[in-house]
PDB file of C-alpha atoms in Angstrom:
ATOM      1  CA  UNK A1019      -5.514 -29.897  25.758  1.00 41.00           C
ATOM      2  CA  UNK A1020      -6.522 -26.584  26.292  1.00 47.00           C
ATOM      3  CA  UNK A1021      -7.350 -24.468  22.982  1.00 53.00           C
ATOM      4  CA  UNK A1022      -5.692 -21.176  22.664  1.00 72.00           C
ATOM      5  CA  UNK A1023      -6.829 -18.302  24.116  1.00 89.00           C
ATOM      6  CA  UNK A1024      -9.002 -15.825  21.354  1.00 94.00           C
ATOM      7  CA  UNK A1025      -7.514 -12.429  21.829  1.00 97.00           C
ATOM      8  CA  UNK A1026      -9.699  -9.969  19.175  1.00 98.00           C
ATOM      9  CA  UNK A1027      -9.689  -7.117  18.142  1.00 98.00           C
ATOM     10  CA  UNK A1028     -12.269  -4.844  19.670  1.00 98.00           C
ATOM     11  CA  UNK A1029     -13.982  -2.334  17.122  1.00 98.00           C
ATOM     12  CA  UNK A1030     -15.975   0.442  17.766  1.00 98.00           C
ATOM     13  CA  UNK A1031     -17.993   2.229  15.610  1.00 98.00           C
ATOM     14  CA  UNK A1032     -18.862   5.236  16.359  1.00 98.00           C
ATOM     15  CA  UNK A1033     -22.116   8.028  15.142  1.00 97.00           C
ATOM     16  CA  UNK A1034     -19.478   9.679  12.398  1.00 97.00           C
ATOM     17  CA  UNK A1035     -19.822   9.341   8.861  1.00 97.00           C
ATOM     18  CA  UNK A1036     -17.646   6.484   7.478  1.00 97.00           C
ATOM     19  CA  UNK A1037     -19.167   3.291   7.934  1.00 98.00           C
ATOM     20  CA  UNK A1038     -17.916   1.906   4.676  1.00 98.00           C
ATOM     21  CA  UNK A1039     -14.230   2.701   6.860  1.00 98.00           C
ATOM     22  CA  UNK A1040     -15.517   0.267   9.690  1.00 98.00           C
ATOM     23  CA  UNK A1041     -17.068  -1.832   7.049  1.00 98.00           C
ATOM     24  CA  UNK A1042     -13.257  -2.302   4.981  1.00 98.00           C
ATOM     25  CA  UNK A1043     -11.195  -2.846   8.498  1.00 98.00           C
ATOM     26  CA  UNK A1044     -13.647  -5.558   9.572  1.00 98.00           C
ATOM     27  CA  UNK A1045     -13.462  -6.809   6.172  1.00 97.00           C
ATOM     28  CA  UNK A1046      -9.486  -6.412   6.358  1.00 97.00           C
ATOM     29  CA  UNK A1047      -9.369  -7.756  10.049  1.00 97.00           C
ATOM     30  CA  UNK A1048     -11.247 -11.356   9.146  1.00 97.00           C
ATOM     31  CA  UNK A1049      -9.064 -11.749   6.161  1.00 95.00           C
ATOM     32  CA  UNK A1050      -6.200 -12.026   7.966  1.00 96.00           C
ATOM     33  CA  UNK A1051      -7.685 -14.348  10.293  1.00 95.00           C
ATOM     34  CA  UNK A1052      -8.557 -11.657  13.318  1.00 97.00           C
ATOM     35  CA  UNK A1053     -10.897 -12.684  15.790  1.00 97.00           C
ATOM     36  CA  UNK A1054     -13.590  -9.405  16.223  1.00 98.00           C
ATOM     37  CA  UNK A1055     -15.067  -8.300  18.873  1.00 98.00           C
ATOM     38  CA  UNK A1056     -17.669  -5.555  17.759  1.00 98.00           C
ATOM     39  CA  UNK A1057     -19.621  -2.288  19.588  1.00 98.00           C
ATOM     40  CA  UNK A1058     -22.025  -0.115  17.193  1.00 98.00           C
ATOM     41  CA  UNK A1059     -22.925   2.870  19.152  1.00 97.00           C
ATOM     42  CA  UNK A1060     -26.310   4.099  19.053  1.00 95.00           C
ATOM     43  CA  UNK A1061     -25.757   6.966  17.196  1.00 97.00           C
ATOM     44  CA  UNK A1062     -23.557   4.872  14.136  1.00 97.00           C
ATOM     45  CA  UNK A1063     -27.212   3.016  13.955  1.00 97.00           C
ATOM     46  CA  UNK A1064     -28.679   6.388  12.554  1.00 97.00           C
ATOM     47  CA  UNK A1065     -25.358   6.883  10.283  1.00 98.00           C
ATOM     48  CA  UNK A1066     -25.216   3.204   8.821  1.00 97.00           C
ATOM     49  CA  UNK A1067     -29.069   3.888   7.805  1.00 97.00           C
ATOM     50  CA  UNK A1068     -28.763   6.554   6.268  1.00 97.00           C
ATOM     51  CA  UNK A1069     -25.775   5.852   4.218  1.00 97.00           C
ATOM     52  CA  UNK A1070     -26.680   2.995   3.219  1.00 96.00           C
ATOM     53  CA  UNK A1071     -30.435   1.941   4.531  1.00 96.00           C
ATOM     54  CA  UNK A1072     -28.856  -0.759   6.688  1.00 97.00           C
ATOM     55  CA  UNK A1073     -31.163  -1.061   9.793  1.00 96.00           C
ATOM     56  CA  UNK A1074     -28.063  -3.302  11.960  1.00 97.00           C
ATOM     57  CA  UNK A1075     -30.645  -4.639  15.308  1.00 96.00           C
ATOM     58  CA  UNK A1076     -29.416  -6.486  18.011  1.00 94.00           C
ATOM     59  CA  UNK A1077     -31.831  -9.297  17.630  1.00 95.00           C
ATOM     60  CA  UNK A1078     -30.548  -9.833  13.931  1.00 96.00           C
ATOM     61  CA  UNK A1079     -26.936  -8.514  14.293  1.00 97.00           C
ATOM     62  CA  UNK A1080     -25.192 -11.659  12.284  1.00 96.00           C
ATOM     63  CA  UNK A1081     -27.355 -11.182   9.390  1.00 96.00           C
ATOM     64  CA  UNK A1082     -27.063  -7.049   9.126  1.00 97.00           C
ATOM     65  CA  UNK A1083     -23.464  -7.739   9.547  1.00 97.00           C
ATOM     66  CA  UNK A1084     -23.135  -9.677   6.916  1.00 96.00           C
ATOM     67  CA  UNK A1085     -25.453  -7.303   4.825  1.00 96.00           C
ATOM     68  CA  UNK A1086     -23.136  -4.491   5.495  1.00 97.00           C
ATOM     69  CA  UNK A1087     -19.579  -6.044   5.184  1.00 97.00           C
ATOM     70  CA  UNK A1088     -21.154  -7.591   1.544  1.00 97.00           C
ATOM     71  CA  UNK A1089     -21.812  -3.477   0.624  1.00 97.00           C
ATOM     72  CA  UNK A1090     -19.430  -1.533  -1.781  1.00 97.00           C
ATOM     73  CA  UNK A1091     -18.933   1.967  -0.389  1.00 97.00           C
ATOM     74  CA  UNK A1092     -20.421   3.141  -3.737  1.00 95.00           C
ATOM     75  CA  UNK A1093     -23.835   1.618  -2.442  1.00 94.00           C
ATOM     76  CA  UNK A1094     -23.725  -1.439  -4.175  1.00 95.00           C
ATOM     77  CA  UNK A1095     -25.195  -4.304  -2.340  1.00 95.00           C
ATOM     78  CA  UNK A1096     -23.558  -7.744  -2.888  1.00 93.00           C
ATOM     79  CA  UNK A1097     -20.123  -6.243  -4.084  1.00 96.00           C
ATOM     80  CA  UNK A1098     -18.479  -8.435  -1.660  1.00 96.00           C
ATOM     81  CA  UNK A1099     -18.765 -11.936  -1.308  1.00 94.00           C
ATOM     82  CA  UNK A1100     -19.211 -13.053   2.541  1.00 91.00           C
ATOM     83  CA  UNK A1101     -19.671 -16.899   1.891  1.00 88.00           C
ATOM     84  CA  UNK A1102     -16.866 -19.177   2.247  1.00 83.00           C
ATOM     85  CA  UNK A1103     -13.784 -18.394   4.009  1.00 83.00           C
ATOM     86  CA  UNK A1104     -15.337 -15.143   5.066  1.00 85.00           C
ATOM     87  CA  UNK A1105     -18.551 -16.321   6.526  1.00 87.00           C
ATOM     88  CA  UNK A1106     -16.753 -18.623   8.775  1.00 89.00           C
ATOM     89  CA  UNK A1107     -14.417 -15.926  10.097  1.00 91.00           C
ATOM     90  CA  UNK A1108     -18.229 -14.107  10.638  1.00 92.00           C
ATOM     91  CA  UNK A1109     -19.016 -16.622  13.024  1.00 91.00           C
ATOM     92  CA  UNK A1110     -16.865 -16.072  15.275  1.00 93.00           C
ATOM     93  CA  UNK A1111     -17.207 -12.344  15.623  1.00 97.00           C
ATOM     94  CA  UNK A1112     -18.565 -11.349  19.308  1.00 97.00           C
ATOM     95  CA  UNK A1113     -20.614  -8.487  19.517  1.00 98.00           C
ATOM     96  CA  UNK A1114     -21.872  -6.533  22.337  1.00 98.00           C
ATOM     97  CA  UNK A1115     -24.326  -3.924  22.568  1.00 97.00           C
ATOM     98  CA  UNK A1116     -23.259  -0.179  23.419  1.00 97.00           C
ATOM     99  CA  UNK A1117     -25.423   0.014  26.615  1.00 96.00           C
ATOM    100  CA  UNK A1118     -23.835  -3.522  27.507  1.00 97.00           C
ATOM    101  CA  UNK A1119     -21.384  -1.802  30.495  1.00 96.00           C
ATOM    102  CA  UNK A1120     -21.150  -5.229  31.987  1.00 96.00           C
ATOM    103  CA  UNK A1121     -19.739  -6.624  28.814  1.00 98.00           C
ATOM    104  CA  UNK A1122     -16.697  -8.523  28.511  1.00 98.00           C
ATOM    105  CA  UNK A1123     -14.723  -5.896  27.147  1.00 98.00           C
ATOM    106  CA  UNK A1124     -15.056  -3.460  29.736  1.00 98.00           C
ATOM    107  CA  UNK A1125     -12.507  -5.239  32.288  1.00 98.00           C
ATOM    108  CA  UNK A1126      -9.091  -5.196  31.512  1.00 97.00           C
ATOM    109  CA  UNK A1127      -8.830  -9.152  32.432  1.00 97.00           C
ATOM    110  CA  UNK A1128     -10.778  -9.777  29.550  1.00 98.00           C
ATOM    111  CA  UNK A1129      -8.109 -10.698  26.721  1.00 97.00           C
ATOM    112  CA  UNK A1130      -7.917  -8.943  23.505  1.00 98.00           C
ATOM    113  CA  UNK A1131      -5.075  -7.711  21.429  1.00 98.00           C
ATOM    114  CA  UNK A1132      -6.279  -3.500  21.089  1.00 98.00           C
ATOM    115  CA  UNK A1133      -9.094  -1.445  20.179  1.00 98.00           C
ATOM    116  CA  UNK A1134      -9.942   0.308  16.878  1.00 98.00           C
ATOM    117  CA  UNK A1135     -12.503   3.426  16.474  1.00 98.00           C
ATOM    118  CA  UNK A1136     -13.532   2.982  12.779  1.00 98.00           C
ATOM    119  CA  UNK A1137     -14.884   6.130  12.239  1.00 98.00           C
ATOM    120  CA  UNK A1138     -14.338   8.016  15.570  1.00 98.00           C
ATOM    121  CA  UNK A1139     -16.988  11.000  16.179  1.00 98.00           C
ATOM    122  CA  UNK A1140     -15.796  14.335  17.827  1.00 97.00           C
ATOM    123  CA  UNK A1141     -18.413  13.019  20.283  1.00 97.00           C
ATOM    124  CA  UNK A1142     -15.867  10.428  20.766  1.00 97.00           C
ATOM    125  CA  UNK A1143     -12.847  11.680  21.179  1.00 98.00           C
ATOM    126  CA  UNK A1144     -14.242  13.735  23.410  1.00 98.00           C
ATOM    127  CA  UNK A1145     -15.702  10.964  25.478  1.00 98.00           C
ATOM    128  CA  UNK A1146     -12.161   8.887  25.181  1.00 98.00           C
ATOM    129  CA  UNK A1147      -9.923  12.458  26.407  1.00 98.00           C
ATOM    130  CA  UNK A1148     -11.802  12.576  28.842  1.00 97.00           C
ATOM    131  CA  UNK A1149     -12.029   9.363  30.471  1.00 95.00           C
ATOM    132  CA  UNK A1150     -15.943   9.722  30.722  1.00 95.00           C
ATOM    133  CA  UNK A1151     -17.175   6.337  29.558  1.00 94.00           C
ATOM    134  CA  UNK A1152     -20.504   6.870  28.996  1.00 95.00           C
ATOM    135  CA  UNK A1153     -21.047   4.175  26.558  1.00 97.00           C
ATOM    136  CA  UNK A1154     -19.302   0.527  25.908  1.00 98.00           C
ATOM    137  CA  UNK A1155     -17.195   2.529  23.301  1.00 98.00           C
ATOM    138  CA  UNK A1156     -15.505   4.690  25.513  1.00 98.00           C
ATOM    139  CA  UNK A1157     -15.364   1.974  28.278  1.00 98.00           C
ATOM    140  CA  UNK A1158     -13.438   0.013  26.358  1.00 98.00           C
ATOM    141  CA  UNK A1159     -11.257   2.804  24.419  1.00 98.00           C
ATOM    142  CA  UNK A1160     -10.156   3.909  28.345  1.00 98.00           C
ATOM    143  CA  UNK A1161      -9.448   0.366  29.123  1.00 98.00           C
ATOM    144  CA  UNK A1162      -7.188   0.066  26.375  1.00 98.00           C
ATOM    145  CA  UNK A1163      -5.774   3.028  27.427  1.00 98.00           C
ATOM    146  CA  UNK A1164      -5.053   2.354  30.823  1.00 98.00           C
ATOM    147  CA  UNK A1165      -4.192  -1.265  30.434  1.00 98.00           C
ATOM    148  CA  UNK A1166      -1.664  -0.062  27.717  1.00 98.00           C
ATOM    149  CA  UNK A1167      -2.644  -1.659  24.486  1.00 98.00           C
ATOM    150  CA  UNK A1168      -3.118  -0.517  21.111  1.00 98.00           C
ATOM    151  CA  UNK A1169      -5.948   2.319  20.402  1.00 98.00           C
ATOM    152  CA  UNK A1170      -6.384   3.634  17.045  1.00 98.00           C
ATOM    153  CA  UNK A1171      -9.174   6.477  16.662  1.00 98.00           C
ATOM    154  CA  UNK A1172      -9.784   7.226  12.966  1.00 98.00           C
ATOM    155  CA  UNK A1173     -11.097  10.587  13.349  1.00 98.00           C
ATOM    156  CA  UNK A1174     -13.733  11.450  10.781  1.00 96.00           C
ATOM    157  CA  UNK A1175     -14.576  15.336  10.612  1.00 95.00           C
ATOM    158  CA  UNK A1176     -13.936  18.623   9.220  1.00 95.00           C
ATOM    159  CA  UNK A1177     -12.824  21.387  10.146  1.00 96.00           C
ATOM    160  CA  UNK A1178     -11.683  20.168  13.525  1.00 97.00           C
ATOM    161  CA  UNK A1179     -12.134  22.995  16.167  1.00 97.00           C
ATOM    162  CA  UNK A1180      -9.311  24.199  18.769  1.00 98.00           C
ATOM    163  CA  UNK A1181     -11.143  21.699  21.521  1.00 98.00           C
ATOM    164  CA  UNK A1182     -11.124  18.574  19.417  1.00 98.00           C
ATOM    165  CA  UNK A1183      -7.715  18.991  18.546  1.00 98.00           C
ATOM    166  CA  UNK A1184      -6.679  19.252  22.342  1.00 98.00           C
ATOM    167  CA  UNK A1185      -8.171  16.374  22.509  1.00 98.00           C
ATOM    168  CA  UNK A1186      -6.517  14.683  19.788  1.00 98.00           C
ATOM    169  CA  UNK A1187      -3.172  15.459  21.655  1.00 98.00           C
ATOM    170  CA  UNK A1188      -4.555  13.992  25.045  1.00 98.00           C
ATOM    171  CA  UNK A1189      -5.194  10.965  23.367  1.00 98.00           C
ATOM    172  CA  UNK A1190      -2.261  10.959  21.234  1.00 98.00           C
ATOM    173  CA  UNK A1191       0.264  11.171  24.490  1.00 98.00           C
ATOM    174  CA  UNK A1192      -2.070   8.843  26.399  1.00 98.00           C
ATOM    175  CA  UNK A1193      -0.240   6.617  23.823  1.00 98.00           C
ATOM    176  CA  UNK A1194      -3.050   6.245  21.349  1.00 98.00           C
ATOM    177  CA  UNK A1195      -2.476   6.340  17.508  1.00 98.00           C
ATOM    178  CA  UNK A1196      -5.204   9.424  16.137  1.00 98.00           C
ATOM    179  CA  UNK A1197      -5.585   8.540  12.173  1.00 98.00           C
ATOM    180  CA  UNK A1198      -7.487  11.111  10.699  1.00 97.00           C
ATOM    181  CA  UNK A1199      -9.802   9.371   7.826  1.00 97.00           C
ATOM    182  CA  UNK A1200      -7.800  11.373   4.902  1.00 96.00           C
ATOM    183  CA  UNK A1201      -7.446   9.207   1.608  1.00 95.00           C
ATOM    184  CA  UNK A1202      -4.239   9.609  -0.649  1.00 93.00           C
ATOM    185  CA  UNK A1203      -4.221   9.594  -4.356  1.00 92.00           C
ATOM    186  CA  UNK A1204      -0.480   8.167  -5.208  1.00 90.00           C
ATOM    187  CA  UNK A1205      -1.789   4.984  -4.826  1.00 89.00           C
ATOM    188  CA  UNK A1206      -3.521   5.019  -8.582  1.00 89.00           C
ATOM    189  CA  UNK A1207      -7.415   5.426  -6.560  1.00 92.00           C
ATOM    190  CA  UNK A1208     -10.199   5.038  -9.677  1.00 93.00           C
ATOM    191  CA  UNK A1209     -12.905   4.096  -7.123  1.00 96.00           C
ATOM    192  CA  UNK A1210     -14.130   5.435  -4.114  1.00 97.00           C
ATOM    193  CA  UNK A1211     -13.840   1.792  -2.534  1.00 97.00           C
ATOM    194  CA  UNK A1212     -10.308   2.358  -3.456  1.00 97.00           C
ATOM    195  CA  UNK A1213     -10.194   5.341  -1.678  1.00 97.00           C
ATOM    196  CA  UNK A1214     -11.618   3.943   1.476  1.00 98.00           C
ATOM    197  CA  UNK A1215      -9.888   0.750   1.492  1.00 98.00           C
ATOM    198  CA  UNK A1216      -6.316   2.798   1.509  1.00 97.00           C
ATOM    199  CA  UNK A1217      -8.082   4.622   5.171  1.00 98.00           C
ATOM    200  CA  UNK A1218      -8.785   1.153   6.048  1.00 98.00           C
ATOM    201  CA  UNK A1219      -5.036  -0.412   5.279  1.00 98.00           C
ATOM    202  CA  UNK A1220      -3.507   2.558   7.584  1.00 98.00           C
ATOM    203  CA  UNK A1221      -6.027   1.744   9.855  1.00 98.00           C
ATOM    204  CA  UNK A1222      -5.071  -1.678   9.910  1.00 98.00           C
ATOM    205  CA  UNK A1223      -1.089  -0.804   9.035  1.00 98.00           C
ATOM    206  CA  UNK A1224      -1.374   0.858  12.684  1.00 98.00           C
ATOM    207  CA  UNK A1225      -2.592  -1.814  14.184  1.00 98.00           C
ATOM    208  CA  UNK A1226       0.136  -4.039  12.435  1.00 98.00           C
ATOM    209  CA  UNK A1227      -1.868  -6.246  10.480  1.00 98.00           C
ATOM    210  CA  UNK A1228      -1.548  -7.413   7.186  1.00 97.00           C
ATOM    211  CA  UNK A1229      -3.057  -6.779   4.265  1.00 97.00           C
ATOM    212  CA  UNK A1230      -3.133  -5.574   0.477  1.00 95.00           C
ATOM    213  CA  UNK A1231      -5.823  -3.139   0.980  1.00 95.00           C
ATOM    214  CA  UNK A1232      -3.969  -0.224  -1.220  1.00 94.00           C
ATOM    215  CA  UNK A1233      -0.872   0.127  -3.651  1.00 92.00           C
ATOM    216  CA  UNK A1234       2.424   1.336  -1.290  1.00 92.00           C
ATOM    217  CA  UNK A1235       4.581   3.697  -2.049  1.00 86.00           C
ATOM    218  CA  UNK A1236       7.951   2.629  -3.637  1.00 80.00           C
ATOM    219  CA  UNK A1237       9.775   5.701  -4.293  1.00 84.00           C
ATOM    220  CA  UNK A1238       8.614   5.672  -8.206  1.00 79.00           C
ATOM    221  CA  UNK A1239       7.111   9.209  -9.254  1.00 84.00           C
ATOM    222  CA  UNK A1240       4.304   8.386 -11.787  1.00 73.00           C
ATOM    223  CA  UNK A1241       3.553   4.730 -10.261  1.00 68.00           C
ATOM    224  CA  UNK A1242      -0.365   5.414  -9.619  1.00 64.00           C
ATOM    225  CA  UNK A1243      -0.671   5.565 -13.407  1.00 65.00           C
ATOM    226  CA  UNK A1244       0.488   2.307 -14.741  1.00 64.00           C
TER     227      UNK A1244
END
């Protein structure tokens, strides 16, 4: 018998600030029992340094993945725990370097369910309006385009000038789904990991997968508080 066919989810991550974003959707994605395929761009090395002194290496990917996914976004290290259930769903994450152009994800025969951009530069969007796939990242964000599956690019920046926000609307009526990374506060936030993990359960509501990521909105003024 043949066994069934993986069809991931690709995320990107790209040189923005967020990585605790990318960090709560793959942590979101393997809960629900997502298969992962994952592209760090270059410049996201720098960012996921500096924010929080990850060094993520191709040689050693599996082990600064699992450092990073285990990190709170308040810094914390160990404030999840990535044994068990989780660290099985780790193994069978795919990841592919951003210089890889050959990679599996850059053909549109290769089989996976959409693309996320957990956070998504300027640079980026930029890169993905314009079809100029200069990296893995946009390779596979124009594939996804052009093969017609799901693209969500969580835009991280502020202000956004008049270009990026033509851009925005290319990508938007090229059928992608542009989720700015903008936290609420109605559902009762008194962390800031709650206030990344709602960005990360829109993220993931776009993409239609489950979760309990944030508190939803039930029509109840005053809910957030009890």
């Amino acid at each position: 018998m043949n066994k069934q066919q993986r069809r991931p989810w690709v995320v990107g991550v790209s040189g923005a600030s967020g990585t605790p974003y990318a960090a709560a959707v793959l942590r979101g994605l393997l809960a629900a029992g997502e298969s992962v395929d994952l592209i760090v761009s270059r410049a996201s090395r720098l960012t996921l340094l500096d924010e929080t002194g990850i060094a993520f290496r191709d040689a050693h990917w599996r082990e600064d993945l699992a450092t990073w996914l285990a990190r709170g976004a308040d810094g914390k290290p160990d404030s999840f725990d990535v044994s068990g259930r989780l660290a099985d769903a780790l193994d069978d994450v795919r990841y592919w370097a951003a210089g890889d152009l050959a990679a599996g994800p850059s053909s549109g025969s290769y089989p996976v369910q959409g693309m996320l951009i957990v956070p998504a530069s300027t640079a980026s969007v930029a890169g993905v309006a314009l079809g100029l796939s200069k990296d893995l990242l946009q390779r596979v964000a124009s594939v996804t385009l052009k093969e017609r599956r799901p693209l969500v690019v969580a835009v991280r920046e502020t202000p956004l000038n008049g270009q990026t926000l033509k851009h925005m609307v290319t990508l938007d009526e090229a059928g992608a789904v542009v989720l700015p990374a903008s936290p609420a506060f109605y559902a009762g936030a008194t962390h800031i990991q709650d206030l990344v993990d709602f960005v990360a359960g829109r993220v993931l509501d776009a993409a239609g997968v489950p979760h309990g990521l944030y508190r939803r909105w039930e029509g109840e003024l005053g809910g957030s508080r009890e």
